Amino acid sequence: MIEEKTIQYELLIDGEWRPSKSGDYFDVENPATGNTVARMANAGPEDVAEAVRSSEEAFNRGTWSTMSGADRGKIMWDIADRIEERAMELGMLESISNGRPISETGSQMSVVASYFRYFAGVCDKIQGSTIPTTDSHFNYTVRVPLGVVGQLTPWNHPLMIASKKLAPALAAGCTVVLKPSEWAPLTPTEIGKIALDAGLPPGVLNIVNGFGPTSGKALASDPRLGKLDLTGGTETGRAVAQIAGANLTPLQFELGGKAPVIVFDDVDVDDAVNGCAFASFIASGQTCIQGSRAIVHRSIYDQFVENLANKVSTIRIGDPTDPQTQMGPVISGPAHDRILEYVQHSKTEGARVAYGGKKPSGDEYTSGYFLEPTILADVNQNMRVAREEIFGPVVCVIPFDTEDEAVEIANDIPYGLGCSIWTRDVARAHRVANNVIAGIVWINDHHRLHPAIPWGGFKDSGYGREGSLDFIHEYTAAKYVCVRVDTESVDWYGAAGTGRRLN
Ligand code: NDP
């Protein structure tokens, strides 16, 4: 078992694995057992500054940014191959650090690899355009990489989210300093080993593990960054925006969510129930696009709640490393207590617990942060559970009568990230997709992700988009070049008269 020995990781700076300058380490706990599974070198501000220096020098040396796109693509393709070869091992490292079952983490590695493959193919296709203006000038743009990109990533999909950011940044020719979450830093650190083995030059990717308020803050405040890219909570986004904003650092934010799952009365109820269970309980509900609000037509409401309760009663909770397990613990003791507090509070506001709402009983659950999948019925928009991101295995079921009301409820929150619409009425599906405020809309599905699609939200869910060909330019800037092709000399001060062109 991987868990029997504690793995130790150092910081990756300049292509070398080094302890932090302070010599400090922090422990990573398995949320299913409370055992320590890893010891991570703890980067302080001086280590982060070193990492940024290294990335800046690597960028300026041009070993990556001026390498041909085809050669960059080969290295990225190799990274993808190595991820796939080690998929189950990487999945296991995630399962023992963030508690997600191996059935999820192992299978997610093919998506991780697909981000590197997709953007490997983009490396040699980053091009500008020519711009017709006047006969006397030839104009063109080139797309240039932004320089050093700082990336702050969360623990819920540790390697997938790091890869969603790394792959396009590297494809664009940027260099990167990555600060993974302290809760599940194992696989985002392993990617450093994989990248070096695949031939990524030293300094192109530096990895500084540590805590948000110290190493994360140091990275966000560094004026040498060409961009800062965060996936995390909305409050972290606000804090980071203030720090990085002082340096006018360009920002990209993938933040919190509270996705509606809108279920109309023309659905096959069991199909929609299966979809809702999938939307709500993958990763113990700890995803930004978790279906946390099932907005269900009143005529099928009771049946939906009953069938959903039956469905979730079959979810196998347990050891995340067991391939049979379908739901693991939540990430930590504080998260466990916070989620239960939301459930308790919802009852005082009139919600009904239709399933779950507590820790599962049994000896195997005592030392981990396990919770039952929880269904809260009779929820309305005034309740805290309907408005705030719980980030746990809790779904609120809210009734509606008309399509307009469903859309109003869906939009009546500060977030605008994901939304799924369940109906057989094709016109209604597109109408509602048009009217909901969400960056990602699924019709009769949920959670689907691919490197070719743009990912991101509106309102408090952040700004910028990850993925897709269109958004590779989140990591490049246009440089405009204007060439005078006119043979006539220009003498502004020698010429006289009106009607001359200044610009
Ligand atoms: P956090 O906001 O706590 O952390 C995100 C990252 O930021 C971590 O690396 C964290 O480090 C770091 N960080 C925290 N505070 C600071 C700070 N003051 N300055 C600089 N860096 C800081 O998020 P979680 O890891 O708990 O992830 C859950 C959140 O992420 C949820 O709100 C979820 O909705 C959102 N999310 C959004 C996604 C999207 O695509 N929109 C996808 C996945 C998650 P450390 O962990 O060490 O504190």
Coordinates of C-alpha atoms in Angstrom, one line a residue, residues 22-378:
S22 CA 13.9 27.2 5.8
G23 CA 14.1 23.4 5.7
D24 CA 10.4 23.2 6.7
Y25 CA 8.1 20.5 5.6
F26 CA 4.3 20.0 6.0
D27 CA 2.3 16.8 6.2
V28 CA -0.4 15.6 3.8
E29 CA -3.2 13.6 5.4
N30 CA -5.3 10.9 3.9
P31 CA -8.8 12.1 4.6
A32 CA -10.1 8.5 4.7
T33 CA -7.9 7.5 7.5
G34 CA -6.2 10.5 9.1
N35 CA -2.8 8.9 8.3
T36 CA 0.1 11.0 7.0
V37 CA 0.8 10.0 3.4
A38 CA 3.3 12.7 2.3
R39 CA 5.8 15.2 3.6
M40 CA 6.2 18.3 1.4
A41 CA 8.9 20.9 1.4
N42 CA 7.2 24.0 2.5
A43 CA 8.1 27.0 0.2
G44 CA 8.5 30.4 1.9
P45 CA 8.4 33.7 0.1
E46 CA 12.2 33.5 -0.7
D47 CA 11.7 30.1 -2.4
V48 CA 8.8 31.5 -4.4
A49 CA 11.0 34.4 -5.4
E50 CA 13.7 31.9 -6.5
A51 CA 11.1 30.0 -8.6
V52 CA 10.0 33.2 -10.3
R53 CA 13.6 34.2 -11.0
S54 CA 14.2 30.7 -12.5
S55 CA 11.1 30.9 -14.7
E56 CA 11.9 34.4 -15.8
E57 CA 15.5 33.4 -16.7
A58 CA 14.2 30.3 -18.6
F59 CA 11.8 32.5 -20.5
N60 CA 14.5 35.1 -21.3
R61 CA 16.9 32.3 -22.4
G62 CA 14.3 31.4 -25.0
T63 CA 15.0 27.6 -24.6
W64 CA 11.2 27.1 -24.5
S65 CA 9.6 30.2 -26.0
T66 CA 11.7 30.2 -29.1
M67 CA 11.9 26.4 -29.5
S68 CA 10.0 25.5 -32.7
G69 CA 6.3 24.8 -32.0
A70 CA 6.7 21.3 -33.4
D71 CA 9.5 20.5 -30.9
R72 CA 7.5 21.9 -28.0
G73 CA 4.6 19.8 -29.2
K74 CA 6.7 16.6 -29.1
I75 CA 7.6 17.2 -25.5
M76 CA 4.0 17.9 -24.5
W77 CA 2.9 14.7 -26.3
D78 CA 5.5 12.8 -24.4
I79 CA 4.2 14.2 -21.2
A80 CA 0.7 13.0 -22.1
D81 CA 2.0 9.5 -22.9
R82 CA 3.8 9.3 -19.5
I83 CA 0.6 10.4 -17.7
E84 CA -1.3 7.7 -19.4
E85 CA 1.3 5.1 -18.6
R86 CA 1.1 6.0 -15.0
A87 CA -2.6 6.6 -14.8
M88 CA -3.5 4.2 -12.1
E89 CA -0.5 5.1 -9.9
L90 CA -1.3 8.9 -10.3
G91 CA -5.0 8.2 -9.6
M92 CA -4.0 6.3 -6.4
L93 CA -1.8 9.3 -5.3
E94 CA -4.9 11.5 -5.7
S95 CA -7.2 9.1 -3.9
I96 CA -5.0 8.9 -0.8
S97 CA -4.6 12.7 -0.6
N98 CA -8.0 14.1 -1.5
G99 CA -10.2 11.0 -0.8
R100 CA -11.8 10.7 -4.2
P101 CA -12.4 7.1 -5.2
I102 CA -9.9 5.5 -7.6
S103 CA -12.7 4.8 -10.0
E104 CA -12.9 8.6 -10.5
T105 CA -9.3 9.6 -10.1
G106 CA -7.8 6.8 -12.2
S107 CA -10.3 7.4 -15.1
Q108 CA -9.7 11.1 -14.9
M109 CA -6.1 10.7 -16.0
S110 CA -7.1 10.1 -19.6
V111 CA -8.7 13.6 -19.6
V112 CA -5.5 15.0 -18.0
A113 CA -3.4 13.5 -20.8
S114 CA -5.9 14.7 -23.4
Y115 CA -5.2 18.4 -22.4
F116 CA -1.5 17.9 -23.1
R117 CA -2.2 16.2 -26.4
Y118 CA -4.7 18.8 -27.6
F119 CA -2.3 21.6 -26.8
A120 CA 0.7 19.7 -28.1
G121 CA -1.1 20.1 -31.5
V122 CA -1.6 23.8 -31.0
C123 CA 2.0 24.6 -30.3
D124 CA 2.9 25.1 -34.0
K125 CA -0.4 26.8 -34.9
I126 CA -0.1 30.0 -32.9
Q127 CA -0.2 32.7 -35.5
G128 CA -1.1 36.3 -36.0
S129 CA -2.8 37.9 -38.9
T130 CA -2.4 40.5 -41.5
I131 CA -4.5 43.6 -41.3
P132 CA -5.4 45.7 -44.3
T133 CA -5.4 49.5 -43.6
T134 CA -3.9 51.8 -46.2
D135 CA -1.9 51.1 -49.3
S136 CA 1.2 52.7 -47.8
H137 CA 1.4 50.3 -44.8
F138 CA 1.6 46.6 -44.4
N139 CA 0.3 45.5 -41.0
Y140 CA 0.6 42.3 -39.2
T141 CA 0.4 40.8 -35.7
V142 CA 2.4 38.1 -34.1
R143 CA 1.2 36.3 -30.9
V144 CA 3.8 36.4 -28.2
P145 CA 3.8 34.4 -24.9
L146 CA 3.0 36.4 -21.8
G147 CA 6.2 35.4 -20.0
V148 CA 6.1 33.8 -16.5
V149 CA 2.6 32.6 -15.5
G150 CA 1.8 32.0 -11.9
Q151 CA -0.7 29.2 -11.3
L152 CA -2.6 28.6 -8.1
T153 CA -4.6 25.4 -8.1
P154 CA -7.1 23.6 -5.8
W155 CA -7.2 20.1 -4.3
N156 CA -10.5 18.8 -5.8
H157 CA -9.1 17.8 -9.2
P158 CA -5.4 18.4 -8.4
L159 CA -3.7 17.2 -11.6
M160 CA -6.6 17.9 -14.0
I161 CA -6.9 21.5 -13.1
A162 CA -3.1 22.0 -13.0
S163 CA -3.0 20.4 -16.5
K164 CA -5.9 22.6 -17.8
K165 CA -3.7 25.6 -17.0
L166 CA -0.2 24.1 -17.7
A167 CA -0.9 22.7 -21.1
P168 CA -2.1 25.9 -22.8
A169 CA 0.5 28.0 -21.0
L170 CA 3.3 25.7 -22.1
A171 CA 1.9 25.5 -25.6
A172 CA 1.9 29.3 -25.9
G173 CA 5.6 29.3 -24.9
C174 CA 5.2 30.7 -21.4
T175 CA 7.1 29.5 -18.4
V176 CA 5.2 28.5 -15.2
V177 CA 5.5 28.7 -11.5
L178 CA 2.8 26.3 -10.1
K179 CA 1.6 26.5 -6.5
P180 CA -0.7 23.5 -5.9
S181 CA -3.1 23.3 -2.9
E182 CA -1.5 22.2 0.3
W183 CA -4.3 19.6 0.7
A184 CA -3.5 17.4 -2.3
P185 CA -0.2 18.4 -3.8
L186 CA 1.1 14.9 -4.8
T187 CA 0.1 14.6 -8.4
P188 CA 0.8 18.3 -9.3
T189 CA 4.3 17.7 -8.0
E190 CA 4.6 14.4 -9.9
I191 CA 3.9 16.3 -13.1
G192 CA 7.2 18.1 -12.5
K193 CA 9.0 14.7 -12.6
I194 CA 7.1 13.7 -15.7
A195 CA 7.8 16.9 -17.5
L196 CA 11.6 16.8 -16.8
D197 CA 11.7 13.1 -17.9
A198 CA 9.9 14.2 -21.1
G199 CA 12.6 16.8 -21.8
L200 CA 11.0 20.0 -20.6
P201 CA 14.0 22.4 -20.1
P202 CA 15.0 23.4 -16.5
G203 CA 13.1 26.4 -15.2
V204 CA 10.2 26.2 -17.6
L205 CA 8.1 24.6 -14.9
N206 CA 8.9 25.4 -11.2
I207 CA 6.7 23.9 -8.5
V208 CA 6.5 25.5 -5.0
N209 CA 4.3 23.6 -2.5
G210 CA 3.2 25.5 0.5
F211 CA 0.3 27.4 2.0
G212 CA -2.0 29.8 0.4
P213 CA -1.5 32.8 2.7
T214 CA 2.3 32.4 2.5
S215 CA 3.6 30.8 -0.7
G216 CA 0.4 31.5 -2.6
K217 CA 0.4 35.1 -1.5
A218 CA 4.1 35.5 -2.4
L219 CA 3.4 34.2 -5.9
A220 CA 0.4 36.4 -6.4
S221 CA 2.4 39.5 -5.3
D222 CA 5.4 39.0 -7.5
P223 CA 5.6 41.8 -10.1
R224 CA 7.5 39.7 -12.5
L225 CA 4.5 37.6 -13.5
G226 CA 3.1 38.1 -16.9
K227 CA -0.2 36.5 -15.7
L228 CA -1.7 35.0 -12.6
D229 CA -4.2 32.1 -13.1
L230 CA -6.2 30.9 -10.1
T231 CA -8.7 28.1 -9.7
G232 CA -10.2 28.3 -6.2
G233 CA -12.8 29.8 -4.0
T234 CA -14.4 33.2 -4.8
E235 CA -13.1 34.7 -1.6
T236 CA -9.6 33.6 -2.5
G237 CA -10.2 35.2 -5.9
R238 CA -11.0 38.5 -4.2
A239 CA -8.0 38.4 -2.0
V240 CA -5.6 37.5 -4.9
A241 CA -7.2 40.2 -7.1
Q242 CA -6.3 42.9 -4.6
I243 CA -2.7 41.7 -4.3
A244 CA -2.0 41.1 -7.9
G245 CA -4.0 44.1 -9.0
A246 CA -1.5 46.3 -7.3
N247 CA 1.1 45.2 -9.9
L248 CA -1.5 45.3 -12.8
T249 CA -0.8 41.6 -13.3
P250 CA -3.3 40.1 -15.8
L251 CA -5.7 37.7 -14.1
Q252 CA -7.7 34.7 -14.9
F253 CA -10.1 33.3 -12.4
E254 CA -12.0 30.0 -12.3
L255 CA -13.9 30.4 -9.0
G256 CA -16.9 28.9 -7.1
G257 CA -20.2 27.8 -8.4
K258 CA -23.7 26.5 -7.5
A259 CA -24.9 24.8 -10.6
P260 CA -28.6 24.3 -11.2
V261 CA -29.9 21.0 -12.6
I262 CA -33.2 22.1 -14.2
V263 CA -35.6 19.2 -14.6
F264 CA -38.8 19.7 -16.7
D265 CA -41.8 17.5 -16.5
D266 CA -41.4 15.8 -19.9
V267 CA -38.3 13.8 -18.8
D268 CA -37.8 10.1 -18.2
V269 CA -37.6 10.7 -14.4
D270 CA -35.1 7.9 -13.8
D271 CA -32.8 9.2 -16.5
A272 CA -32.9 12.7 -14.9
V273 CA -32.4 11.2 -11.4
N274 CA -29.3 9.3 -12.6
G275 CA -28.1 12.5 -14.1
C276 CA -28.7 14.5 -10.9
A277 CA -27.0 11.9 -8.8
F278 CA -24.0 12.1 -11.2
A279 CA -24.1 15.9 -11.1
S280 CA -24.3 16.1 -7.3
F281 CA -22.2 13.4 -5.8
I282 CA -19.1 12.9 -8.0
A283 CA -16.1 13.8 -5.8
S284 CA -18.4 13.8 -2.8
G285 CA -20.0 16.9 -4.3
Q286 CA -16.7 18.8 -4.1
T287 CA -16.7 20.2 -7.7
C288 CA -17.2 23.8 -8.9
I289 CA -19.9 22.6 -11.2
Q290 CA -21.6 20.3 -8.7
G291 CA -25.3 20.0 -9.3
S292 CA -26.1 21.5 -6.0
R293 CA -29.6 22.8 -6.8
A294 CA -32.0 20.4 -8.5
I295 CA -34.8 22.7 -9.7
V296 CA -37.6 20.3 -10.5
H297 CA -41.1 20.8 -12.0
R298 CA -43.7 20.5 -9.3
S299 CA -45.7 17.8 -11.1
I300 CA -42.8 15.3 -10.8
Y301 CA -41.2 16.8 -7.6
D302 CA -42.3 14.1 -5.1
Q303 CA -41.5 11.2 -7.4
F304 CA -38.1 12.8 -8.3
V305 CA -37.1 13.2 -4.6
E306 CA -38.2 9.7 -3.8
N307 CA -36.3 8.1 -6.7
L308 CA -33.3 10.2 -6.1
A309 CA -33.2 9.0 -2.4
N310 CA -33.5 5.4 -3.6
K311 CA -30.7 6.0 -6.1
V312 CA -28.2 7.6 -3.7
S313 CA -28.9 4.9 -1.1
T314 CA -27.1 2.6 -3.4
I315 CA -23.9 4.7 -3.6
R316 CA -21.1 2.7 -2.0
I317 CA -19.2 4.9 0.5
G318 CA -15.8 3.7 1.7
D319 CA -12.0 3.4 1.2
P320 CA -11.1 5.5 -1.9
T321 CA -8.4 3.1 -2.9
D322 CA -10.9 0.2 -3.3
P323 CA -12.1 0.0 -7.0
Q324 CA -15.6 -0.8 -5.7
T325 CA -16.0 2.4 -3.8
Q326 CA -18.2 5.1 -5.3
M327 CA -17.9 7.9 -2.8
G328 CA -15.0 8.7 -0.5
P329 CA -14.7 11.2 2.4
V330 CA -14.6 14.9 2.1
I331 CA -11.3 16.7 2.2
S332 CA -10.8 17.6 5.8
G333 CA -12.3 17.8 9.3
P334 CA -13.2 21.5 8.9
A335 CA -14.9 20.8 5.6
H336 CA -16.8 17.9 7.2
D337 CA -18.0 20.1 10.1
R338 CA -18.9 23.0 7.8
I339 CA -21.1 20.8 5.6
L340 CA -22.9 19.3 8.5
E341 CA -23.5 22.8 9.9
Y342 CA -25.1 23.8 6.6
V343 CA -27.5 20.8 6.9
Q344 CA -28.4 21.6 10.5
H345 CA -29.0 25.2 9.6
S346 CA -31.2 24.3 6.6
K347 CA -33.5 22.3 9.0
T348 CA -34.0 25.3 11.1
E349 CA -35.1 27.2 8.0
G350 CA -37.6 24.5 7.1
A351 CA -35.7 22.1 4.7
R352 CA -36.5 18.4 5.0
V353 CA -33.7 15.8 4.9
A354 CA -35.0 13.3 2.4
Y355 CA -31.8 11.3 2.6
G356 CA -28.5 11.4 4.5
G357 CA -27.5 14.4 6.5
K358 CA -25.0 12.8 8.8
K359 CA -21.8 10.7 9.0
P360 CA -22.4 7.1 7.9
S361 CA -22.5 4.6 10.8
G362 CA -19.8 1.8 10.9
D363 CA -16.3 1.4 12.3
E364 CA -14.8 1.9 8.9
Y365 CA -16.0 5.5 8.8
T366 CA -14.9 6.7 12.3
S367 CA -11.4 7.9 11.5
G368 CA -12.2 9.5 8.1
Y369 CA -14.2 12.6 7.1
F370 CA -17.1 10.6 5.6
L371 CA -20.6 11.9 5.0
E372 CA -23.7 10.4 3.6
P373 CA -24.9 11.7 0.2
T374 CA -27.5 14.2 1.3
I375 CA -30.8 15.3 -0.3
L376 CA -32.5 18.4 1.1
A377 CA -36.1 18.7 0.0
D378 CA -38.6 21.6 0.3

